[in-house]
Short mmCIF file of C-alpha atoms in Angstrom, two decimals:
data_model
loop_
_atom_site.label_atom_id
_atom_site.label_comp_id
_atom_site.label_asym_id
_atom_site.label_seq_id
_atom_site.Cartn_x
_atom_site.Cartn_y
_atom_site.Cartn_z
CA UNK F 1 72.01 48.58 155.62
CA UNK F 2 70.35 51.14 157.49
CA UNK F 3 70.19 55.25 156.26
CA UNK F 4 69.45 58.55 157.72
CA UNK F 5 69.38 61.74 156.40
CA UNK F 6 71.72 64.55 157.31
CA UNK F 7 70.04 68.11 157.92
CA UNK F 8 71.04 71.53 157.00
CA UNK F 9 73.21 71.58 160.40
CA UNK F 10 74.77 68.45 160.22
CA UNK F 11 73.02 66.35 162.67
CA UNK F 12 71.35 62.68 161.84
CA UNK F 13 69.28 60.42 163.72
CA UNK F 14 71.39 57.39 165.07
CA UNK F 15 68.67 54.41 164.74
CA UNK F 16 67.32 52.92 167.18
CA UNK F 17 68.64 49.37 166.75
CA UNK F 18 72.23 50.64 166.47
CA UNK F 19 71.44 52.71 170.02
CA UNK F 20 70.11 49.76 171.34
CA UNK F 21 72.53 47.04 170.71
CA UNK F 22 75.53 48.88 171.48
CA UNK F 23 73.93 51.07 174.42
CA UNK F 24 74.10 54.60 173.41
CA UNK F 25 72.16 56.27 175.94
CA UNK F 26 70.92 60.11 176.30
CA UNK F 27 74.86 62.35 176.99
CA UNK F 28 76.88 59.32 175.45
CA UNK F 29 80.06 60.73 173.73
CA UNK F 30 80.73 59.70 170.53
CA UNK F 31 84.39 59.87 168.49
CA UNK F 32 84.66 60.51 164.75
CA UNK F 33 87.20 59.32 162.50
CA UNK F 34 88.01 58.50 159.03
CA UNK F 35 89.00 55.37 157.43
CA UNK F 36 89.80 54.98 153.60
CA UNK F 37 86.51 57.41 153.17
CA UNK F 38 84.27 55.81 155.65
CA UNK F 39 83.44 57.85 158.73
CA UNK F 40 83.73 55.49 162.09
CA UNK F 41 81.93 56.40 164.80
CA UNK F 42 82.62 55.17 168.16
CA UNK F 43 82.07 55.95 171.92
CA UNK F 44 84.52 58.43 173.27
CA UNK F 45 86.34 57.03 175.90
CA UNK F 46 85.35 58.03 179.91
CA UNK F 47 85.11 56.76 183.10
CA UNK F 48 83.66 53.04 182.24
CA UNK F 49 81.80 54.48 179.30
CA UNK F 50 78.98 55.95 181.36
CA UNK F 51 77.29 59.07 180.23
CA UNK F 52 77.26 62.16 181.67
CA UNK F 53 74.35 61.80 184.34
CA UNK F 54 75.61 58.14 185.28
CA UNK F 55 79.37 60.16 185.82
CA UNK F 56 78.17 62.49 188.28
CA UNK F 57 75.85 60.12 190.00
CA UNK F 58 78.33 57.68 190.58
CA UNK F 59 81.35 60.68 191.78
CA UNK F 60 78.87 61.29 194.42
CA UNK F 61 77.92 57.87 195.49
CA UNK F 62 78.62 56.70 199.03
CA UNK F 63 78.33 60.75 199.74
CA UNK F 64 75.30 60.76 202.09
CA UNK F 65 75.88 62.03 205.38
CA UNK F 66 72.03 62.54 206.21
CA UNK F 67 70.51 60.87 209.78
CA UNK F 68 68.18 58.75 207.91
CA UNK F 69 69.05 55.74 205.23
CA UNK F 70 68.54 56.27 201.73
CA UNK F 71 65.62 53.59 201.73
CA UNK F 72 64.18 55.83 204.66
CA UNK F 73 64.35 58.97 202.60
CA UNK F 74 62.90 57.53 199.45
CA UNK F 75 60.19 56.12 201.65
CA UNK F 76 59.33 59.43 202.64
CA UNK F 77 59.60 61.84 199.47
CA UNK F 78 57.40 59.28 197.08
CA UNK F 79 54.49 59.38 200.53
CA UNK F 80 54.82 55.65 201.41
CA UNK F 81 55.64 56.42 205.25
#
């Protein structure tokens, strides 16, 4: 069994093997509830569980209307062309 401590505001530290093995990544949205006096935690469901910068990444995919490809573009902002 793993613990944290809760601060003065409420907040703990979710360790890092928990965050790993189920995925909780930066803007993931988590659901409280209680169960016979056991808080469950659990992620909050959303479009296919992504968080908040993989949402509005993905509503704008396919969006590019530019002359040049995407692999063109990269190309040119990180110097390689």
């Amino acid at each position: 069994m793993i613990e944290t401590t809760l601060t003065s505001k409420g907040t703990t530290t979710i360790p890092q093997e928990i965050r790993d093995k189920l995925n909780l990544l930066p803007g993931t949205t988590l659901v409280w509830s209680l169960d016979k006096g056991c808080a469950v935690v659990g992620r909050a469901p959303n479009k296919n569980n992504l968080n908040s910068m993989q949402q509005r990444l993905a509503a704008r995919a396919g969006t590019w209307s530019g002359k040049i490809s995407g692999t063109d573009l990269l190309k040119q902002t990180r110097g390689l062309e």
